[in-house]
XYZ file of C-alpha atoms in Angstrom:
677
model
C -172.522 95.231 129.433
C -171.383 95.282 125.929
C -171.187 91.962 124.815
C -175.056 91.770 124.998
C -175.580 94.086 121.810
C -176.737 92.852 118.419
C -174.076 89.769 117.749
C -172.237 89.886 114.681
C -173.137 89.483 111.611
C -171.109 86.211 110.627
C -172.731 84.343 113.680
C -175.888 86.274 113.278
C -177.292 86.253 110.018
C -179.127 82.567 109.859
C -181.678 84.825 112.619
C -181.374 88.034 110.906
C -182.304 85.721 107.491
C -185.212 84.700 109.073
C -185.934 87.981 110.718
C -185.543 89.963 106.962
C -187.369 86.584 105.647
C -191.111 87.759 108.537
C -190.330 90.855 108.339
C -190.923 91.140 104.685
C -193.292 88.069 103.706
C -196.129 90.497 103.758
C -194.476 93.234 101.045
C -195.838 90.241 98.280
C -198.804 89.152 100.200
C -199.874 93.065 100.173
C -198.642 94.011 96.699
C -200.293 91.267 94.733
C -202.402 88.946 96.353
C -205.319 90.637 95.506
C -204.476 90.884 92.001
C -207.840 89.512 90.873
C -209.171 92.278 92.573
C -207.125 94.971 91.417
C -208.230 94.423 88.176
C -211.313 94.086 88.081
C -211.244 97.875 88.903
C -209.656 97.845 85.112
C -212.650 96.312 83.524
C -216.494 97.128 83.404
C -218.353 96.761 86.102
C -220.854 93.867 85.211
C -222.631 92.263 88.263
C -223.323 94.237 91.417
C -222.430 91.588 93.815
C -219.132 90.678 92.167
C -219.148 94.542 92.850
C -219.428 94.102 96.301
C -216.654 91.469 97.250
C -214.536 92.975 95.300
C -215.064 96.114 97.736
C -214.549 93.701 100.867
C -211.777 92.733 99.246
C -210.333 96.502 98.636
C -210.724 96.985 102.200
C -208.986 93.334 103.355
C -212.523 92.359 105.008
C -211.912 89.273 103.756
C -213.634 87.218 105.022
C -216.992 88.773 103.528
C -215.203 88.842 100.441
C -215.017 84.767 100.508
C -217.984 84.658 101.829
C -219.338 87.134 99.070
C -218.304 84.664 96.224
C -219.354 81.583 96.916
C -222.357 82.646 98.026
C -223.008 84.046 94.437
C -220.508 81.220 93.175
C -223.009 78.607 94.576
C -225.902 80.219 92.860
C -224.643 80.214 89.250
C -223.833 77.566 89.094
C -227.669 76.507 90.155
C -228.498 78.343 86.931
C -230.685 76.834 84.969
C -229.815 79.030 82.094
C -226.361 80.719 83.625
C -225.031 82.470 80.550
C -227.649 85.257 80.930
C -226.753 85.934 84.226
C -224.458 89.108 84.790
C -222.267 87.605 86.915
C -220.741 85.655 83.652
C -218.870 87.959 82.687
C -216.456 87.833 85.614
C -216.495 84.309 86.221
C -213.403 83.340 85.621
C -211.793 86.167 87.645
C -214.718 85.229 90.184
C -213.276 81.499 90.682
C -209.168 83.149 90.610
C -209.952 85.648 93.089
C -210.965 83.780 95.443
C -207.867 81.689 96.085
C -205.768 85.176 95.474
C -208.360 85.657 98.834
C -208.035 82.697 100.997
C -204.621 83.205 100.647
C -204.783 86.424 101.864
C -206.801 85.145 105.032
C -204.045 83.253 105.808
C -206.155 79.653 104.364
C -203.450 78.451 103.016
C -205.225 75.046 102.595
C -208.062 75.736 100.781
C -206.086 78.187 99.011
C -203.525 75.678 98.129
C -206.097 73.154 97.500
C -208.092 75.395 95.046
C -204.551 76.644 93.545
C -204.051 72.693 92.697
C -207.360 72.269 90.724
C -206.137 74.830 88.226
C -202.667 73.167 87.805
C -203.518 70.069 87.763
C -206.601 71.761 85.183
C -206.835 72.377 81.469
C -205.519 75.056 81.347
C -202.556 77.571 79.664
C -199.076 77.511 80.070
C -199.229 81.183 81.377
C -202.164 81.083 83.906
C -200.187 77.360 86.180
C -197.133 79.312 85.429
C -198.752 81.513 87.879
C -200.245 79.926 90.021
C -197.378 77.420 90.640
C -195.508 80.890 92.109
C -198.623 81.063 94.700
C -198.572 77.163 95.149
C -194.674 78.535 96.717
C -195.551 81.544 97.921
C -198.123 79.085 100.419
C -195.884 76.900 101.468
C -192.797 79.654 101.794
C -195.517 81.695 104.330
C -195.469 78.444 105.852
C -192.502 78.085 105.875
C -192.035 75.987 103.887
C -188.811 76.544 102.187
C -187.951 74.048 99.783
C -192.130 72.946 98.924
C -192.014 75.964 97.743
C -188.348 75.320 94.929
C -190.316 72.682 94.124
C -193.478 74.444 93.220
C -191.604 76.986 91.826
C -189.701 74.466 89.734
C -192.712 73.153 88.135
C -192.975 77.188 86.676
C -191.619 76.050 82.737
C -191.022 79.328 80.095
C -191.795 83.812 81.260
C -194.232 83.879 83.759
C -197.243 86.917 83.392
C -196.001 89.606 83.351
C -197.392 91.635 86.320
C -195.901 88.945 88.942
C -192.609 88.257 87.333
C -190.825 90.508 89.405
C -192.549 88.342 92.894
C -191.870 85.011 91.346
C -188.451 86.214 90.981
C -188.385 87.790 94.583
C -190.090 84.580 96.504
C -187.402 82.352 94.702
C -184.004 84.840 95.814
C -185.937 84.097 99.494
C -186.563 80.380 98.906
C -182.562 79.939 97.747
C -181.486 82.115 101.581
C -182.947 79.729 103.272
C -182.304 76.899 102.174
C -178.596 78.488 102.128
C -177.632 79.573 98.722
C -176.612 82.094 98.144
C -175.494 82.826 95.256
C -177.900 82.050 92.915
C -180.050 84.717 95.799
C -177.266 86.993 94.786
C -177.788 87.112 91.114
C -181.160 86.437 90.709
C -181.400 90.280 93.644
C -179.066 91.616 91.090
C -181.599 91.372 88.564
C -183.744 92.704 89.839
C -182.574 96.207 91.609
C -183.909 99.519 90.122
C -188.301 97.313 90.366
C -190.425 100.473 92.280
C -192.548 97.434 93.509
C -189.669 96.109 95.560
C -187.440 99.125 95.623
C -185.294 98.652 99.207
C -186.055 95.336 99.657
C -184.220 94.027 97.026
C -181.199 96.119 98.635
C -181.703 94.527 101.680
C -181.703 90.553 100.658
C -179.129 91.483 98.108
C -176.177 92.394 100.737
C -177.384 89.433 103.444
C -177.357 88.207 100.413
C -173.656 89.221 99.682
C -172.499 88.817 103.121
C -173.660 85.549 104.004
C -171.663 84.157 100.159
C -168.338 86.175 101.145
C -168.573 88.717 99.592
C -168.979 91.120 102.100
C -166.963 94.150 101.278
C -170.344 94.247 98.053
C -172.580 93.512 101.285
C -171.831 96.508 102.993
C -171.352 98.743 100.317
C -174.639 98.217 99.519
C -176.498 97.943 103.085
C -174.611 101.805 103.567
C -176.102 102.821 100.224
C -179.666 101.544 101.569
C -178.482 103.183 104.809
C -178.640 106.907 103.550
C -181.685 106.976 101.553
C -184.221 109.101 103.297
C -188.147 107.828 102.658
C -191.082 109.764 105.012
C -193.082 106.695 104.054
C -192.703 105.347 107.748
C -191.754 102.100 106.208
C -189.159 102.616 103.886
C -188.033 104.466 106.422
C -187.367 102.128 109.275
C -186.384 100.005 105.781
C -183.411 102.328 106.400
C -182.853 102.795 109.627
C -182.395 98.752 110.098
C -179.896 98.709 107.568
C -177.786 101.232 109.631
C -178.368 99.290 112.708
C -177.100 96.201 111.201
C -174.651 97.560 110.093
C -173.206 99.167 112.753
C -173.534 96.588 115.330
C -171.545 94.744 112.880
C -168.676 96.837 112.941
C -168.951 97.267 116.119
C -168.661 93.729 116.801
C -165.481 93.721 114.736
C -163.987 96.092 116.445
C -164.012 98.540 113.837
C -165.503 101.715 116.586
C -164.514 104.729 114.311
C -166.614 103.108 111.313
C -169.696 102.359 113.611
C -171.136 105.585 115.505
C -171.672 106.882 111.538
C -174.393 104.114 110.373
C -175.788 104.350 114.210
C -176.036 108.252 113.867
C -178.119 107.988 110.750
C -180.903 106.152 112.697
C -183.875 108.469 112.584
C -184.044 108.832 116.287
C -187.813 108.958 116.383
C -188.077 105.600 114.306
C -188.675 101.990 115.918
C -185.164 101.585 115.553
C -183.554 104.418 117.479
C -183.396 103.057 120.925
C -180.847 100.038 120.305
C -179.051 102.871 117.672
C -178.654 105.383 120.922
C -177.944 101.918 123.342
C -175.180 100.814 120.442
C -173.378 104.703 119.497
C -172.688 104.663 123.151
C -171.008 101.926 123.249
C -169.285 102.522 120.316
C -167.839 105.331 122.393
C -167.825 103.482 125.742
C -165.517 100.414 123.932
C -163.046 103.866 122.436
C -162.340 105.422 126.783
C -164.323 108.151 125.954
C -167.319 107.632 128.449
C -168.259 111.318 127.987
C -168.805 111.131 124.656
C -170.731 107.256 125.718
C -172.980 109.830 128.012
C -175.003 111.939 126.069
C -176.498 109.557 124.090
C -177.088 107.118 126.966
C -178.232 109.742 129.210
C -181.199 111.037 125.866
C -181.468 107.459 125.854
C -182.076 106.871 129.528
C -185.176 109.821 129.462
C -187.587 107.677 127.521
C -190.164 105.314 128.477
C -188.036 102.476 131.129
C -190.563 99.806 129.976
C -187.736 99.301 126.382
C -184.867 97.232 127.029
C -182.364 99.621 124.811
C -183.386 101.459 127.867
C -183.443 99.620 130.404
C -180.112 98.769 129.724
C -179.260 102.338 129.940
C -179.997 103.274 132.867
C -177.001 101.332 134.515
C -175.490 102.273 131.613
C -174.816 105.587 132.147
C -173.899 105.304 135.731
C -170.904 102.863 134.783
C -170.002 105.339 132.165
C -169.582 108.341 135.473
C -167.687 105.253 137.142
C -165.588 104.502 134.597
C -165.116 109.176 135.215
C -164.437 108.516 138.879
C -166.873 110.559 138.675
C -169.141 107.925 142.057
C -171.197 110.441 143.614
C -173.688 110.838 140.294
C -172.529 107.347 139.321
C -174.216 105.826 142.403
C -177.147 108.430 142.770
C -178.087 107.382 139.379
C -178.007 103.471 140.517
C -180.128 104.684 142.699
C -182.582 106.078 140.407
C -181.970 102.810 138.303
C -183.126 100.763 141.528
C -186.138 102.444 142.225
C -187.256 101.774 138.509
C -186.328 97.983 138.130
C -187.831 97.596 141.439
C -191.055 99.623 139.951
C -191.129 97.696 136.842
C -190.459 94.472 138.905
C -193.836 94.738 140.573
C -195.694 95.924 137.194
C -194.520 92.708 134.977
C -195.503 90.906 138.073
C -199.002 91.882 138.314
C -198.832 91.593 133.852
C -198.037 88.233 134.799
C -200.881 88.469 137.218
C -203.732 89.799 135.140
C -202.151 87.399 131.618
C -203.389 84.727 133.968
C -206.374 86.225 135.131
C -208.568 86.557 130.865
C -206.873 90.191 130.905
C -205.060 90.227 128.240
C -206.302 88.284 125.649
C -210.104 90.157 126.748
C -207.261 93.626 125.077
C -206.474 91.785 122.167
C -210.786 91.442 121.577
C -211.454 95.342 121.754
C -212.677 96.664 118.712
C -211.250 99.903 119.629
C -207.623 98.232 119.200
C -208.104 96.521 116.037
C -209.480 99.516 113.997
C -206.969 101.059 113.600
C -203.454 100.257 111.655
C -201.013 100.158 114.034
C -203.222 98.380 116.060
C -200.216 95.942 118.065
C -198.746 99.998 119.692
C -202.657 101.140 119.653
C -202.632 98.122 122.213
C -200.506 99.733 124.457
C -203.087 102.703 124.645
C -205.650 100.551 126.866
C -206.608 101.074 129.929
C -205.228 98.016 132.622
C -203.456 95.796 129.472
C -199.783 97.148 130.963
C -198.325 93.862 130.042
C -198.788 95.256 126.396
C -195.910 97.074 126.763
C -193.082 94.625 127.105
C -194.395 92.171 124.591
C -194.637 94.884 121.829
C -191.309 93.495 120.787
C -192.444 90.038 120.432
C -196.337 90.903 119.206
C -194.177 92.522 116.287
C -192.476 89.217 115.512
C -193.820 87.869 112.898
C -195.679 84.534 114.567
C -196.307 86.481 117.051
C -198.592 88.595 115.055
C -200.192 85.092 113.199
C -200.631 84.436 116.264
C -202.277 87.022 117.054
C -204.175 87.138 113.588
C -205.512 83.781 114.201
C -206.364 84.195 118.232
C -208.917 87.729 116.143
C -209.613 85.965 113.465
C -211.154 83.733 114.760
C -213.011 85.812 118.164
C -214.667 88.006 114.879
C -215.918 84.605 113.564
C -217.475 83.543 117.002
C -218.965 87.364 117.598
C -220.745 86.433 113.865
C -222.820 83.538 114.850
C -223.593 84.949 118.150
C -224.658 87.869 115.654
C -226.118 85.350 113.490
C -228.268 83.962 117.103
C -229.304 86.819 117.481
C -230.346 86.918 113.790
C -232.537 83.114 113.888
C -234.765 84.595 117.132
C -235.380 88.198 115.519
C -236.309 85.670 112.320
C -238.923 83.674 115.109
C -240.123 87.214 116.233
C -241.187 88.672 112.505
C -242.490 84.689 111.755
C -244.485 84.887 114.678
C -246.022 88.237 114.620
C -246.478 87.092 110.906
C -248.648 84.278 112.151
C -250.594 86.323 114.520
C -251.895 88.901 111.733
C -252.192 87.055 108.482
C -254.303 83.784 110.670
C -256.673 86.367 111.853
C -256.997 87.528 108.037
C -257.398 84.097 106.207
C -260.571 82.812 107.048
C -262.787 86.466 105.188
C -260.651 86.586 102.199
C -261.109 83.134 101.553
C -264.871 83.488 101.628
C -264.217 86.827 99.431
C -261.959 84.303 98.157
C -264.572 81.536 97.488
C -267.418 83.841 95.716
C -264.873 86.449 93.595
C -263.705 81.613 92.688
C -268.087 81.690 91.866
C -268.225 85.086 89.715
C -265.134 84.801 87.733
C -266.521 80.956 86.539
C -269.548 81.901 85.991
C -268.597 84.558 83.520
C -265.382 81.811 81.638
C -269.748 79.595 81.517
C -271.436 82.872 79.880
C -268.247 83.716 77.704
C -268.227 79.631 76.541
C -271.532 79.786 75.822
C -271.552 83.495 73.977
C -268.230 82.480 72.025
C -270.500 79.197 71.069
C -272.645 80.065 69.187
C -271.022 83.405 67.766
C -268.916 80.706 65.786
C -272.676 79.175 64.905
C -273.639 82.067 63.850
C -270.654 82.336 61.018
C -271.923 79.648 59.635
C -275.160 80.061 59.753
C -277.198 82.599 60.073
C -279.336 82.619 63.470
C -281.235 86.137 64.102
C -282.928 84.891 66.911
C -279.378 84.060 69.000
C -279.623 88.130 68.207
C -282.820 89.423 69.393
C -283.079 91.177 72.501
C -284.030 91.293 76.732
C -287.616 91.987 75.035
C -287.236 90.690 71.726
C -286.755 87.276 72.901
C -289.936 87.694 75.773
C -292.390 89.014 72.653
C -290.990 86.015 70.907
C -292.068 83.559 73.015
C -295.145 85.350 73.886
C -295.998 84.577 70.475
C -294.952 81.413 70.315
C -297.695 80.351 72.811
C -299.944 82.167 71.069
C -299.259 80.176 68.461
C -299.926 76.804 70.345
C -303.021 77.684 72.071
C -304.138 78.790 68.305
C -303.217 75.538 67.733
C -305.599 73.760 70.051
C -307.860 76.470 69.752
C -309.030 76.567 65.697
C -311.864 78.285 65.999
C -311.270 80.798 68.790
C -309.823 83.324 67.628
C -311.256 85.479 64.101
C -308.962 86.403 61.743
C -307.618 89.810 62.500
C -305.748 88.658 65.465
C -304.733 85.940 63.754
C -302.941 88.548 61.097
C -302.466 90.697 64.023
C -299.801 87.434 65.747
C -298.708 87.163 62.066
C -298.440 90.754 61.349
C -296.228 91.119 65.286
C -294.283 88.034 63.895
C -293.629 89.433 60.225
C -291.557 92.629 62.134
C -289.989 91.224 64.825
C -288.777 89.059 62.098
C -288.158 91.735 59.675
C -285.958 93.474 62.542
C -283.937 90.144 63.355
C -283.032 90.489 59.680
C -282.401 93.293 58.812
C -280.399 93.792 61.919
C -278.405 91.124 61.917
C -275.159 92.054 60.437
C -275.029 94.670 62.825
C -275.959 92.866 66.185
C -273.148 90.142 65.007
C -270.304 92.900 64.874
C -271.816 94.240 68.474
C -272.464 90.318 69.741
C -268.878 89.895 69.182
C -267.467 93.241 70.586
C -269.036 92.339 73.709
C -267.710 89.481 73.789
C -264.518 91.146 73.724
C -265.586 92.786 76.329
C -266.221 90.066 78.839
C -263.335 88.526 77.518
C -261.619 91.658 79.447
C -263.117 91.579 82.283
C -262.710 87.846 82.693
C -258.671 88.933 82.377
C -259.245 91.435 85.228
C -261.233 89.107 87.399
C -257.770 85.978 86.590
C -255.995 89.208 87.412
C -257.115 89.634 90.949
C -257.818 85.952 90.913
C -253.896 84.847 90.721
C -252.697 87.849 92.641
C -254.470 87.333 95.990
C -253.723 83.434 95.107
C -249.812 84.750 95.651
C -250.406 87.235 98.493
C -251.797 84.362 100.246
C -248.865 82.159 99.586
C -246.557 84.813 100.415
C -248.597 85.356 103.303
C -248.682 81.633 104.597
C -245.104 80.852 103.000
C -244.320 83.763 105.115
C -244.649 82.463 108.259
C -244.558 78.298 107.570
C -242.170 76.232 106.516
C -238.673 77.785 108.339
C -238.564 75.921 111.979
C -237.162 73.137 110.629
C -234.864 75.302 108.760
C -233.696 77.791 111.499
C -233.661 74.903 113.628
C -231.012 73.130 111.962
C -229.354 76.593 110.853
C -229.278 77.430 114.826
C -227.714 73.399 115.297
C -225.055 74.059 113.072
C -223.941 77.740 114.366
C -224.252 75.955 117.717
C -221.589 72.889 116.550
C -219.671 75.286 114.829
C -219.541 77.748 118.231
C -218.228 74.958 119.866
C -215.893 74.013 117.607
C -214.057 78.223 117.388
C -214.247 78.001 121.303
C -212.771 74.899 121.930
C -209.591 76.360 119.440
C -209.785 79.651 120.814
C -208.933 78.691 124.163
C -206.485 76.347 122.455
C -204.950 79.651 120.749
C -205.194 82.325 123.489
C -203.514 79.883 125.853
C -200.488 79.886 123.928
C -200.935 83.218 123.446
C -200.337 83.299 127.005
C -197.410 81.288 127.486
C -195.741 83.185 124.954
C -196.664 87.061 126.849
C -195.990 85.512 130.126
C -192.631 83.730 129.107
C -191.687 86.761 128.079
C -192.409 88.693 131.206
C -190.932 85.835 132.741
C -188.087 86.900 131.152
C -187.323 90.892 131.213
C -188.523 90.609 134.730
C -185.251 87.651 135.121
C -183.549 90.269 133.379
C -184.558 93.457 135.638
C -183.419 90.687 139.216
C -180.200 90.243 137.282
C -180.056 93.896 136.432
C -180.663 95.189 140.606
C -178.542 92.692 142.014
C -175.666 94.312 139.281
C -177.055 97.343 140.587
C -177.128 97.459 144.153
C -173.979 96.151 144.359
C -172.416 98.513 141.762
C -174.438 101.553 143.898
C -172.151 99.632 146.806
C -169.390 100.190 145.428
C -170.241 103.904 143.691
C -170.523 105.144 147.195
C -166.898 103.380 148.972
C -165.396 104.820 146.405
C -167.142 108.491 147.028
C -166.330 107.711 150.926
C -162.840 107.474 150.226
C -162.379 109.736 147.285
C -163.820 111.503 149.691
C -161.842 111.080 152.576
C -158.695 110.833 150.412
C -159.657 114.864 149.257
C -160.353 115.280 152.980
C -156.672 114.264 153.784
C -155.404 116.255 150.866
C -157.338 119.337 151.797
C -156.037 118.649 155.360
C -151.986 118.198 154.165
C -152.165 121.411 152.329
C -153.985 123.155 154.916
C -151.214 122.308 157.475
C -149.120 122.914 154.863
C -150.305 126.952 155.376
C -150.410 127.244 158.881
C -146.468 125.892 159.107
C -143.453 128.300 159.633
C -141.010 129.069 156.818
C -139.164 126.228 157.775
C -134.854 127.579 158.233
C -131.768 127.025 155.426
C -130.362 123.836 155.281
C -127.527 124.850 153.807
C -124.580 127.362 154.715
C -124.756 130.165 152.016
C -121.840 129.781 149.563
C -119.439 132.671 151.529
C -119.610 131.080 154.649
C -118.168 128.081 153.156
C -114.226 127.702 154.016
C -112.546 127.042 150.826
C -110.556 124.180 149.912
C -107.298 123.334 150.353
C -105.119 122.469 147.129
C -102.695 119.122 147.853
C -100.634 118.095 151.735
C -99.487 119.794 153.847
C -95.803 120.172 154.443
């Protein structure tokens, strides 16, 4: 049974390296993906929209950050004078950040194109080296180590200091994927001591040394790493995994006394505790110490019954009791195991049915599971999703997590599109409300506008006429132009009298003629003597008239803008909304197809895993039934032997004391020496 444990390191190293690469692939991404974002925090923020995009990136809302940066870049490129936009201060950083964020959002193709464009552009060697490193990281994430190595070989000189350690660590992992372990060992040795990669370098170094034939050094390196302790759950999990790996390796190598301490170092509350307890028990069992093997196995037996190690411990415990000739206890434990396996098989069958009915994908789409950091583990707490208990190991694998992230991102985009479609409907409602409000008001407003327009035209005509006269008076004195209304009326009457007098010269007396002449003189005298003062006042009145006209024109332009804004708020949107709705609906159909494919893949992998677990439990049931029957037989046989032994002892106790069979020495006849005479 213990042959089912983790195989020897020599045989399992390729798989282990793949697991290590998968588990650690997210580390450089977390450390340097958002280099531009980290750099933004150190620089003065000039553009609020760029800061909003960086804020979304800090929250790991990469889609919103990409959309924000793309929008800002497109608007910036369409400006007539982009140099006046404060976004100019962040332009280079924004262009580089888009590629980083696309890589974070797993848009490898777009990120690769952006980085290749940088490589082909006229940039400094430092920028080219960093772009080559990021391109290599993309290929590594896509499990293309040869392409990653080709990209790394494009680096000339020194890479920027901020990514130097990450580039070297990536190169070492690429070498390990390609089987070039000695080169990886050399690189990883140089990286020891780097704080950002602490623990991960030592782990990979130990694996590389083991694969390179330096087994003693590899064991020492991993042993030193496994002795560490940390309050950080991720680092402690790495240390526990190291101890589990070494313990399994030494157990398979039959070095049992050396293997047990490594299992004992694994944290009992960590993710590797179940396998460590199982391994610790098998170490003692292989050494023939079954009573000591029961200690970790019985502790493991009390844990969650969906775990594979726990299920194996349910068979291991009665197995150990059987070896200790406690067959009755073994039979009881086999019976409990059978009951548990039967329940789990039924649950697995129901889980497979649940997955085929689509409930598993429904559980993955639930928001309450995705709002926590360890959302894969949180899925176990969802109601009506029993299958997630059996899929934790599968869901924790790097490949399956990629599938899950892709499915969740597709679902997120689908829901965003649904919200946008609802927003378009809301916009249409707003537009109709605006139309219903403004259209009845416009006729009355237009009438007032025409009155205002006529008034403005009259004032402008008066102003132009008045200004023309003033310009003439600046050249030639024209006092009559400055006469007031009553004076103009008097001049008109005097002109009419003169005309009448000229037509009837004998009809007027000299006194009348003198009086008319005196009135003309007085009027002309007044206009002549007050000419300068009146000209100044006229100029001031002209300025006041200009001010009045400007005010009227301000009202006029305000009305024009308001009317245009009111009209534009409900006209000209129909075609745009219809086009956007068609585009979104087209994308929805595509997203629906992609989600169906991705969901089918997730369901198939999950069902295959559950089928495997169910087949395993069914085989356990068969073994448990045979072992249960054998334990009962042995227990009955042992009980019969004990009963027979008790009867023999009881019979002996009831028998009288037997007579001596031999004569005492004194009754024996003396033996004669020699013959008769």
